[in-house]
Amino acid sequence: MAPSQTTYSPSMEKLVKSLKGQTLEASIESFIYLLKRRQVKGDDCADATAHILRQVVAKSKWSDVDQLLSRVQTVGSRLAKAAPHEPIIGNIVRRVMGLIRDEASEDRNADDFGSEAASDIQSLATAIAPPSHSGPPQRPGPVPFRPPPLTSVASFHIAKPKSMFNLLSVVETAESTITAASTPLSQAAPTSIHALRSEVLDGIEEIMDEISQADDQIAGFADIQIFPGDYVLAYLPSRTVERFLVKAAAKRKFTVFLVSLENPNTTTGEAPYAALRKKLSSSGVKTISIASNGLMAYMARINKVVFSARVVYQNGGLLVDSGASVAAQAAKAHSKPVIALGGVYKFCPEDPSDEIAGEAGDSSTYVSYAEGLKLDSLEVENTVADYVPPELVDVYLTNLGPQTRHHLAAIMADHYKPEDVGFSFLSNE
Amino acid sequence: MSSKQGGRGGPAGPKPKKPARAGAEEKREDTLQAVVLADSFQDRFKPFTLEKPRCLLPLAGVPIIEYTLEFLAHNGVQQVFIYCGAHSEEIETYIHESTRWSPRSAVSPFSSLEFVRVSDANSVGDFLRDLDKRSLIEGDFILVHGDLVANIQLDEALAKHRARREANRDACMTMVLRSIGDQPHRAKDSRVITPVFAVEQGGRCWQYEEIHPLMKERKIVWDPSVVELPDWEIRADLVDCGIDICTPEVLALWSESFDYELPRKNFLHGVLKDHELNGKMIYTEILESGYAARANSLPMYNCISRDTLGRWTFPFVPDNNLVHGQTFKRIREGSCLEDNVVIARGAKVTNSVIGKNSKVDEGASISSSVIGRRCKIGKNVKIEGSYIWDDTIIGDDSTVIKAVLANYTVIGQGCKIPEGSLISFGVTIGDKIQLPPDPIPRISLLAYDKTPAATDASLVGEGGKGALFTEEQDEEEGSEDGDPGSLEKTLFYNLENLNLSSHSISTLASQADYESDVDDSFGSFDADENSRAARNRLSSFASDDSGLSPDAFHGDAVHGLLDALRAVDNGDFDSAKLEFMGLRLANNASDSSMRRAIAVAFARRAAELMSPEYGGLEPTKAAEKTFNAKKGAVKFIREVGVGSNETNLQAEFTLALQKALLGVKGLEVGRAGTLLAAMLQQLYNLEVLEEEGILSWWGDARAVENEGLAKLKEKCRILVEWLENADEEESDGDDDDEEEEEEEEEDSD
């Protein structure tokens, strides 16, 4: 009997593997508890949420779009409530809801024009649809490319021709779209439901692809952002930042200051980010480790500061790992540019809230439980998330390329439906 | 078997209970099983546990068992067996009604959760022996107690355990322990009994001992085999959170030793002691990070609650809302509030947890406390470091400091609840009552036997309900070392009153003392070389002629014998004798401690027979019944207690009996003396003691060491005179008596 390497602790990978054999409710519940026990956190939440919503669409019973939307919304708000510290969950739920609305309106359009006259339009629509499935990853927001017939149904613009002209027009308002449309859909019964389901599932797959590719795409812009001879300060490099630096190292020679937390409890004795440093030094990039509280002293020497955002709020503010805000302020004081990395899926159409930024974590990160005297005399407050105000961020490097604050609103509008934006998942029903 | 089985719902349907043999091996690798011991057979949480099992008491607003089960889910456990003792109905109802844990629930993280009921269990040992019989366990399993709060990840420990087990089949158990450093620590102060482990480099545990502040001789004698190890440590800085990763062989070991009751004190100590016989190895996994502790006593309950508020148990903190229906949110100053909590303007809440629909009135100040749901806190109330459970009302201007108030208690206006108070379910305290701080108020509606207690109006005031809770008078607990349990029954135990320092156990003896002591015990021990490895938090290498662990032995032995003497059914004393000898060997008890144990056991039994509950026999009758009721008891005393016909040994036994009678609780000295005389006469008649022995005792200076002993002895004068007369009659004019006595006296010294 060979020594088994199985680990028992639950993880998202295990959950994803077992999704098929589980009831939907069990999957949701398992995911909620993974979130609560912090066995899924940070960027992984986005992918995990997409997986769960995919199950919701695939497994739950629904007979029309309203039902599907309300299912997704209920599950979404359950997830968001379970983990108010991860606003990224809300992003994905909104994306999926937007997706459903799009697909539904497309279908409905097809029904409305169920006559032969509409068949050419239908073929036009389907002709447009395929490229969006396997579309260029740089434009992973296939949503805005869809014909915007939502408005046409809701606002008596049925006659409005489906042409290439209004393909690119911005979806303005569509408050009552779905509620107004429930009757025709219920008649549209099985085939279209089936089609809608598979379309939505495909759409969710695309979102998942987008999430998984975002890091690589961001890294693709590395050589534009980092120049030879630069001194780059990477604050608590996340997976995204690591890829970014490694990619840059392939083309450029520069120096990286790795800022890590001073953690008294690291028992391994291994220097933080050892793997990253190895990779960087193998391509000839020097790395210097500094403690988070000493970064101010190095700021004068540094050319740019890089860290990844957990979430980008609509005002341009960032939710970041705690301490990054200090780095950003230090950079501001020295007039150094700050580059925030984060895929478009991290764009959150909400306003920042104090509650989330003040999320408190495990006290033992800074004070070991073994230190009895400190335990009694100190009150340890470990805020794990930080808010960076928009004026401290110079460049938002997304998978769609570098952006400035002024473009964020446009990107948000591209990716979220206005009716979903206003909805807060955290409020009580 | 009255267990309930539930599978995860849905299309898969409930799994067959016993997988096919072929699948068993595979299953062994895949499913992790855990056993939860939801009853620990202790009464440290009384009076609360009279009405509610310990694992359902709320800790930071959540029943303790939720933490335990969540910990198991956190570690990917699939199958759970819960052993319940007292209040098993309540625990089962709780689990079945829980949306998360109910075996019928589709969302349960466990593939199965079963209750196992054992009707006649009296100890944790009985549970585990029962588990062995049921063969529910297929591979390695995790054994935890139902009062565990932990956030650690066991993967590493499991992997190490498995690797060791595969390298050597005898590596049967891994204990997960959390190191808490050598600084003073609240968890250290709270645990009362300090577990001491001798750990070899690599984690193998060689010896286990327990120390508590009430022990007379706080020292540990290490086994020579331990001392000879090349590289070992003495660890007294560990929190024993009771998480054991076990192979099924552990259960077999439990079954082999029918008398083990406690997993640590008996089982671990015993198995390690006999490692040469059973060949088993037990390992420790000492964690330097993470949180793990058992709320197994009120001080620990207090400690864990504070750790939860301080977020050391993260992610198991109130604002993570682990239990369905909770809506805690964290607000400024470290407090967590649930929905619909009303805090009036001017009230101050710091570092506290307040449950749903509670109301805090103007001017109240609450700090470092947990307040349950639907509580009403009046105006200008001051609450500090207290645990107030659901539906409690506290009147205006009252003060509650470091107390526990259970559900539905009502505190009137202007009351003062002093430190350490335990107010049980439904107690009402009238207006303007200042509870006396001494004795520490434990107020309950029920007496120890669960009958309603008569309200003590002088204590709880007019309109109040409840009376001071007192322990059952337990005559058995007369052990000279005191009962550490008594310390654990209060929220904050204070050793100052006892004139002891909690730190004295960790003072380091000077190097010189240390070496000389060691040299006494083990001549070959090279202190300098080996002590470098040892964390000398204990200065306990003193040699002790009374045996290795006299205290453990004494308690167990006296219990065993008393049980045998009391037993109504079987008239056979041989099994008791066998058990006694086994204990003696296990503990390597000396002759003197054996004698003491036997004397104490018989003395207590005799005293017991004189007490009204047992018929209130006359001393002579009692003595006669004590010795003659059981076949073999006399033989046992003759062979084991006395040992031989030598006069000095007989005198020693008489002395031991005398001291034992003096030590019996609730027996006045006069009656004790009469009883002693009766017992001696009985033993004389039974030819266990000869007149030489008794007379030798009569002349012994130690028999009059103190006033009590002298009084006892005085009562025997008639007997001795009678013996002397008989003697004279028998051997007329034998003058050697005096001389003999002198000699024997010297011998026996």
mmCIF file of N, CA, C and O in Angstrom, chain B residues 126-175:
data_model
loop_
_atom_site.group_PDB
_atom_site.id
_atom_site.type_symbol
_atom_site.label_atom_id
_atom_site.label_comp_id
_atom_site.label_asym_id
_atom_site.label_seq_id
_atom_site.Cartn_x
_atom_site.Cartn_y
_atom_site.Cartn_z
ATOM 1 N N ASP B 126 -15.834 3.551 28.466
ATOM 2 C CA ASP B 126 -16.935 2.671 28.073
ATOM 3 C C ASP B 126 -17.384 2.960 26.645
ATOM 4 O O ASP B 126 -17.721 2.055 25.890
ATOM 5 N N PHE B 127 -17.388 4.242 26.288
ATOM 6 C CA PHE B 127 -17.741 4.615 24.913
ATOM 7 C C PHE B 127 -16.801 3.948 23.922
ATOM 8 O O PHE B 127 -17.218 3.379 22.928
ATOM 9 N N LEU B 128 -15.522 4.049 24.204
ATOM 10 C CA LEU B 128 -14.555 3.587 23.219
ATOM 11 C C LEU B 128 -14.521 2.068 23.155
ATOM 12 O O LEU B 128 -14.316 1.494 22.090
ATOM 13 N N ARG B 129 -14.775 1.430 24.285
ATOM 14 C CA ARG B 129 -14.857 -0.026 24.247
ATOM 15 C C ARG B 129 -16.090 -0.451 23.458
ATOM 16 O O ARG B 129 -16.057 -1.417 22.698
ATOM 17 N N ASP B 130 -17.144 0.321 23.617
ATOM 18 C CA ASP B 130 -18.357 0.049 22.848
ATOM 19 C C ASP B 130 -18.098 0.230 21.354
ATOM 20 O O ASP B 130 -18.525 -0.572 20.527
ATOM 21 N N LEU B 131 -17.367 1.269 21.045
ATOM 22 C CA LEU B 131 -17.049 1.550 19.638
ATOM 23 C C LEU B 131 -16.260 0.393 19.040
ATOM 24 O O LEU B 131 -16.465 0.018 17.887
ATOM 25 N N ASP B 132 -15.381 -0.164 19.823
ATOM 26 C CA ASP B 132 -14.583 -1.284 19.341
ATOM 27 C C ASP B 132 -15.484 -2.463 18.990
ATOM 28 O O ASP B 132 -15.311 -3.125 17.975
ATOM 29 N N LYS B 133 -16.485 -2.687 19.814
ATOM 30 C CA LYS B 133 -17.387 -3.811 19.587
ATOM 31 C C LYS B 133 -18.201 -3.612 18.314
ATOM 32 O O LYS B 133 -18.531 -4.550 17.622
ATOM 33 N N ARG B 134 -18.560 -2.390 18.030
ATOM 34 C CA ARG B 134 -19.469 -2.148 16.918
ATOM 35 C C ARG B 134 -18.814 -2.246 15.554
ATOM 36 O O ARG B 134 -19.501 -2.286 14.553
ATOM 37 N N SER B 135 -17.524 -2.222 15.531
ATOM 38 C CA SER B 135 -16.767 -2.247 14.270
ATOM 39 C C SER B 135 -17.346 -1.302 13.221
ATOM 40 O O SER B 135 -17.666 -1.684 12.111
ATOM 41 N N LEU B 136 -17.509 -0.069 13.624
ATOM 42 C CA LEU B 136 -17.949 0.971 12.690
ATOM 43 C C LEU B 136 -16.759 1.601 11.999
ATOM 44 O O LEU B 136 -16.869 2.196 10.943
ATOM 45 N N ILE B 137 -15.618 1.454 12.637
ATOM 46 C CA ILE B 137 -14.444 2.170 12.181
ATOM 47 C C ILE B 137 -13.672 1.299 11.200
ATOM 48 O O ILE B 137 -13.411 0.132 11.469
ATOM 49 N N GLU B 138 -13.346 1.891 10.073
ATOM 50 C CA GLU B 138 -12.681 1.093 9.048
ATOM 51 C C GLU B 138 -11.210 1.419 8.899
ATOM 52 O O GLU B 138 -10.436 0.635 8.398
ATOM 53 N N GLY B 139 -10.833 2.591 9.288
ATOM 54 C CA GLY B 139 -9.419 2.944 9.126
ATOM 55 C C GLY B 139 -9.049 3.974 10.165
ATOM 56 O O GLY B 139 -9.620 3.981 11.254
ATOM 57 N N ASP B 140 -8.130 4.821 9.822
ATOM 58 C CA ASP B 140 -7.760 5.879 10.750
ATOM 59 C C ASP B 140 -8.967 6.776 10.989
ATOM 60 O O ASP B 140 -9.742 7.036 10.076
ATOM 61 N N PHE B 141 -9.101 7.221 12.204
ATOM 62 C CA PHE B 141 -10.199 8.132 12.487
ATOM 63 C C PHE B 141 -9.731 9.212 13.443
ATOM 64 O O PHE B 141 -8.693 9.085 14.082
ATOM 65 N N ILE B 142 -10.527 10.251 13.486
ATOM 66 C CA ILE B 142 -10.204 11.364 14.368
ATOM 67 C C ILE B 142 -11.126 11.288 15.571
ATOM 68 O O ILE B 142 -12.342 11.190 15.424
ATOM 69 N N LEU B 143 -10.527 11.309 16.728
ATOM 70 C CA LEU B 143 -11.310 11.269 17.956
ATOM 71 C C LEU B 143 -11.289 12.658 18.573
ATOM 72 O O LEU B 143 -10.221 13.200 18.849
ATOM 73 N N VAL B 144 -12.455 13.232 18.738
ATOM 74 C CA VAL B 144 -12.513 14.558 19.358
ATOM 75 C C VAL B 144 -13.587 14.553 20.433
ATOM 76 O O VAL B 144 -14.421 13.662 20.492
ATOM 77 N N HIS B 145 -13.547 15.574 21.248
ATOM 78 C CA HIS B 145 -14.570 15.743 22.265
ATOM 79 C C HIS B 145 -15.581 16.775 21.780
ATOM 80 O O HIS B 145 -15.254 17.633 20.969
ATOM 81 N N GLY B 146 -16.773 16.679 22.327
ATOM 82 C CA GLY B 146 -17.838 17.570 21.864
ATOM 83 C C GLY B 146 -17.707 18.995 22.351
ATOM 84 O O GLY B 146 -18.635 19.768 22.233
ATOM 85 N N ASP B 147 -16.576 19.352 22.901
ATOM 86 C CA ASP B 147 -16.408 20.718 23.390
ATOM 87 C C ASP B 147 -15.164 21.358 22.784
ATOM 88 O O ASP B 147 -14.529 22.211 23.379
ATOM 89 N N LEU B 148 -14.819 20.899 21.598
ATOM 90 C CA LEU B 148 -13.591 21.363 20.957
ATOM 91 C C LEU B 148 -13.848 22.629 20.134
ATOM 92 O O LEU B 148 -14.821 22.717 19.404
ATOM 93 N N VAL B 149 -12.960 23.567 20.286
ATOM 94 C CA VAL B 149 -12.987 24.747 19.416
ATOM 95 C C VAL B 149 -11.619 24.809 18.752
ATOM 96 O O VAL B 149 -10.607 24.941 19.439
ATOM 97 N N ALA B 150 -11.579 24.687 17.449
ATOM 98 C CA ALA B 150 -10.275 24.662 16.788
ATOM 99 C C ALA B 150 -10.426 25.115 15.357
ATOM 100 O O ALA B 150 -11.476 24.947 14.738
ATOM 101 N N ASN B 151 -9.374 25.700 14.840
ATOM 102 C CA ASN B 151 -9.403 26.099 13.433
ATOM 103 C C ASN B 151 -8.235 25.505 12.662
ATOM 104 O O ASN B 151 -7.905 25.942 11.579
ATOM 105 N N ILE B 152 -7.597 24.533 13.251
ATOM 106 C CA ILE B 152 -6.385 24.015 12.617
ATOM 107 C C ILE B 152 -6.719 23.079 11.461
ATOM 108 O O ILE B 152 -7.814 22.537 11.377
ATOM 109 N N GLN B 153 -5.751 22.905 10.616
ATOM 110 C CA GLN B 153 -5.897 22.013 9.475
ATOM 111 C C GLN B 153 -5.131 20.734 9.800
ATOM 112 O O GLN B 153 -3.951 20.788 10.147
ATOM 113 N N LEU B 154 -5.803 19.607 9.687
ATOM 114 C CA LEU B 154 -5.171 18.369 10.134
ATOM 115 C C LEU B 154 -4.428 17.633 9.030
ATOM 116 O O LEU B 154 -3.832 16.587 9.283
ATOM 117 N N ASP B 155 -4.479 18.148 7.813
ATOM 118 C CA ASP B 155 -3.898 17.402 6.695
ATOM 119 C C ASP B 155 -2.478 16.929 6.964
ATOM 120 O O ASP B 155 -2.129 15.780 6.737
ATOM 121 N N GLU B 156 -1.682 17.856 7.468
ATOM 122 C CA GLU B 156 -0.270 17.524 7.683
ATOM 123 C C GLU B 156 -0.122 16.433 8.739
ATOM 124 O O GLU B 156 0.613 15.461 8.553
ATOM 125 N N ALA B 157 -0.848 16.623 9.825
ATOM 126 C CA ALA B 157 -0.778 15.634 10.905
ATOM 127 C C ALA B 157 -1.262 14.277 10.411
ATOM 128 O O ALA B 157 -0.675 13.240 10.733
ATOM 129 N N LEU B 158 -2.307 14.285 9.599
ATOM 130 C CA LEU B 158 -2.833 13.018 9.069
ATOM 131 C C LEU B 158 -1.809 12.346 8.169
ATOM 132 O O LEU B 158 -1.603 11.132 8.242
ATOM 133 N N ALA B 159 -1.182 13.148 7.338
ATOM 134 C CA ALA B 159 -0.193 12.578 6.422
ATOM 135 C C ALA B 159 0.975 11.990 7.211
ATOM 136 O O ALA B 159 1.438 10.880 6.927
ATOM 137 N N LYS B 160 1.430 12.716 8.222
ATOM 138 C CA LYS B 160 2.531 12.211 9.037
ATOM 139 C C LYS B 160 2.131 10.932 9.758
ATOM 140 O O LYS B 160 2.898 9.985 9.839
ATOM 141 N N HIS B 161 0.917 10.974 10.278
ATOM 142 C CA HIS B 161 0.429 9.792 10.996
ATOM 143 C C HIS B 161 0.418 8.584 10.073
ATOM 144 O O HIS B 161 0.858 7.499 10.427
ATOM 145 N N ARG B 162 -0.058 8.806 8.859
ATOM 146 C CA ARG B 162 -0.170 7.696 7.922
ATOM 147 C C ARG B 162 1.211 7.171 7.549
ATOM 148 O O ARG B 162 1.419 5.966 7.469
ATOM 149 N N ALA B 163 2.129 8.107 7.359
ATOM 150 C CA ALA B 163 3.488 7.680 6.995
ATOM 151 C C ALA B 163 4.095 6.840 8.111
ATOM 152 O O ALA B 163 4.715 5.799 7.862
ATOM 153 N N ARG B 164 3.878 7.271 9.346
ATOM 154 C CA ARG B 164 4.431 6.528 10.488
ATOM 155 C C ARG B 164 3.784 5.169 10.597
ATOM 156 O O ARG B 164 4.434 4.166 10.841
ATOM 157 N N ARG B 165 2.463 5.152 10.383
ATOM 158 C CA ARG B 165 1.748 3.897 10.525
ATOM 159 C C ARG B 165 2.223 2.907 9.474
ATOM 160 O O ARG B 165 2.310 1.715 9.719
ATOM 161 N N GLU B 166 2.528 3.438 8.294
ATOM 162 C CA GLU B 166 2.980 2.523 7.255
ATOM 163 C C GLU B 166 4.404 2.045 7.502
ATOM 164 O O GLU B 166 4.769 0.933 7.151
ATOM 165 N N ALA B 167 5.189 2.907 8.124
ATOM 166 C CA ALA B 167 6.543 2.495 8.460
ATOM 167 C C ALA B 167 6.519 1.469 9.590
ATOM 168 O O ALA B 167 7.307 0.537 9.612
ATOM 169 N N ASN B 168 5.614 1.670 10.506
ATOM 170 C CA ASN B 168 5.558 0.775 11.652
ATOM 171 C C ASN B 168 4.115 0.674 12.111
ATOM 172 O O ASN B 168 3.509 1.651 12.497
ATOM 173 N N ARG B 169 3.597 -0.530 12.079
ATOM 174 C CA ARG B 169 2.175 -0.702 12.372
ATOM 175 C C ARG B 169 1.828 -0.345 13.810
ATOM 176 O O ARG B 169 0.671 -0.172 14.152
ATOM 177 N N ASP B 170 2.828 -0.282 14.647
ATOM 178 C CA ASP B 170 2.533 -0.035 16.053
ATOM 179 C C ASP B 170 2.379 1.445 16.395
ATOM 180 O O ASP B 170 2.063 1.778 17.523
ATOM 181 N N ALA B 171 2.675 2.290 15.424
ATOM 182 C CA ALA B 171 2.459 3.722 15.675
ATOM 183 C C ALA B 171 0.966 3.962 15.563
ATOM 184 O O ALA B 171 0.432 4.198 14.495
ATOM 185 N N CYS B 172 0.269 3.874 16.695
ATOM 186 C CA CYS B 172 -1.181 3.730 16.603
ATOM 187 C C CYS B 172 -1.931 5.037 16.833
ATOM 188 O O CYS B 172 -3.110 5.119 16.549
ATOM 189 N N MET B 173 -1.281 6.046 17.349
ATOM 190 C CA MET B 173 -2.069 7.226 17.672
ATOM 191 C C MET B 173 -1.206 8.479 17.571
ATOM 192 O O MET B 173 -0.026 8.448 17.882
ATOM 193 N N THR B 174 -1.799 9.555 17.095
ATOM 194 C CA THR B 174 -1.107 10.842 17.076
ATOM 195 C C THR B 174 -1.977 11.843 17.813
ATOM 196 O O THR B 174 -3.146 12.025 17.472
ATOM 197 N N MET B 175 -1.405 12.459 18.815
ATOM 198 C CA MET B 175 -2.153 13.466 19.566
ATOM 199 C C MET B 175 -1.806 14.838 19.008
ATOM 200 O O MET B 175 -0.630 15.147 18.827
#
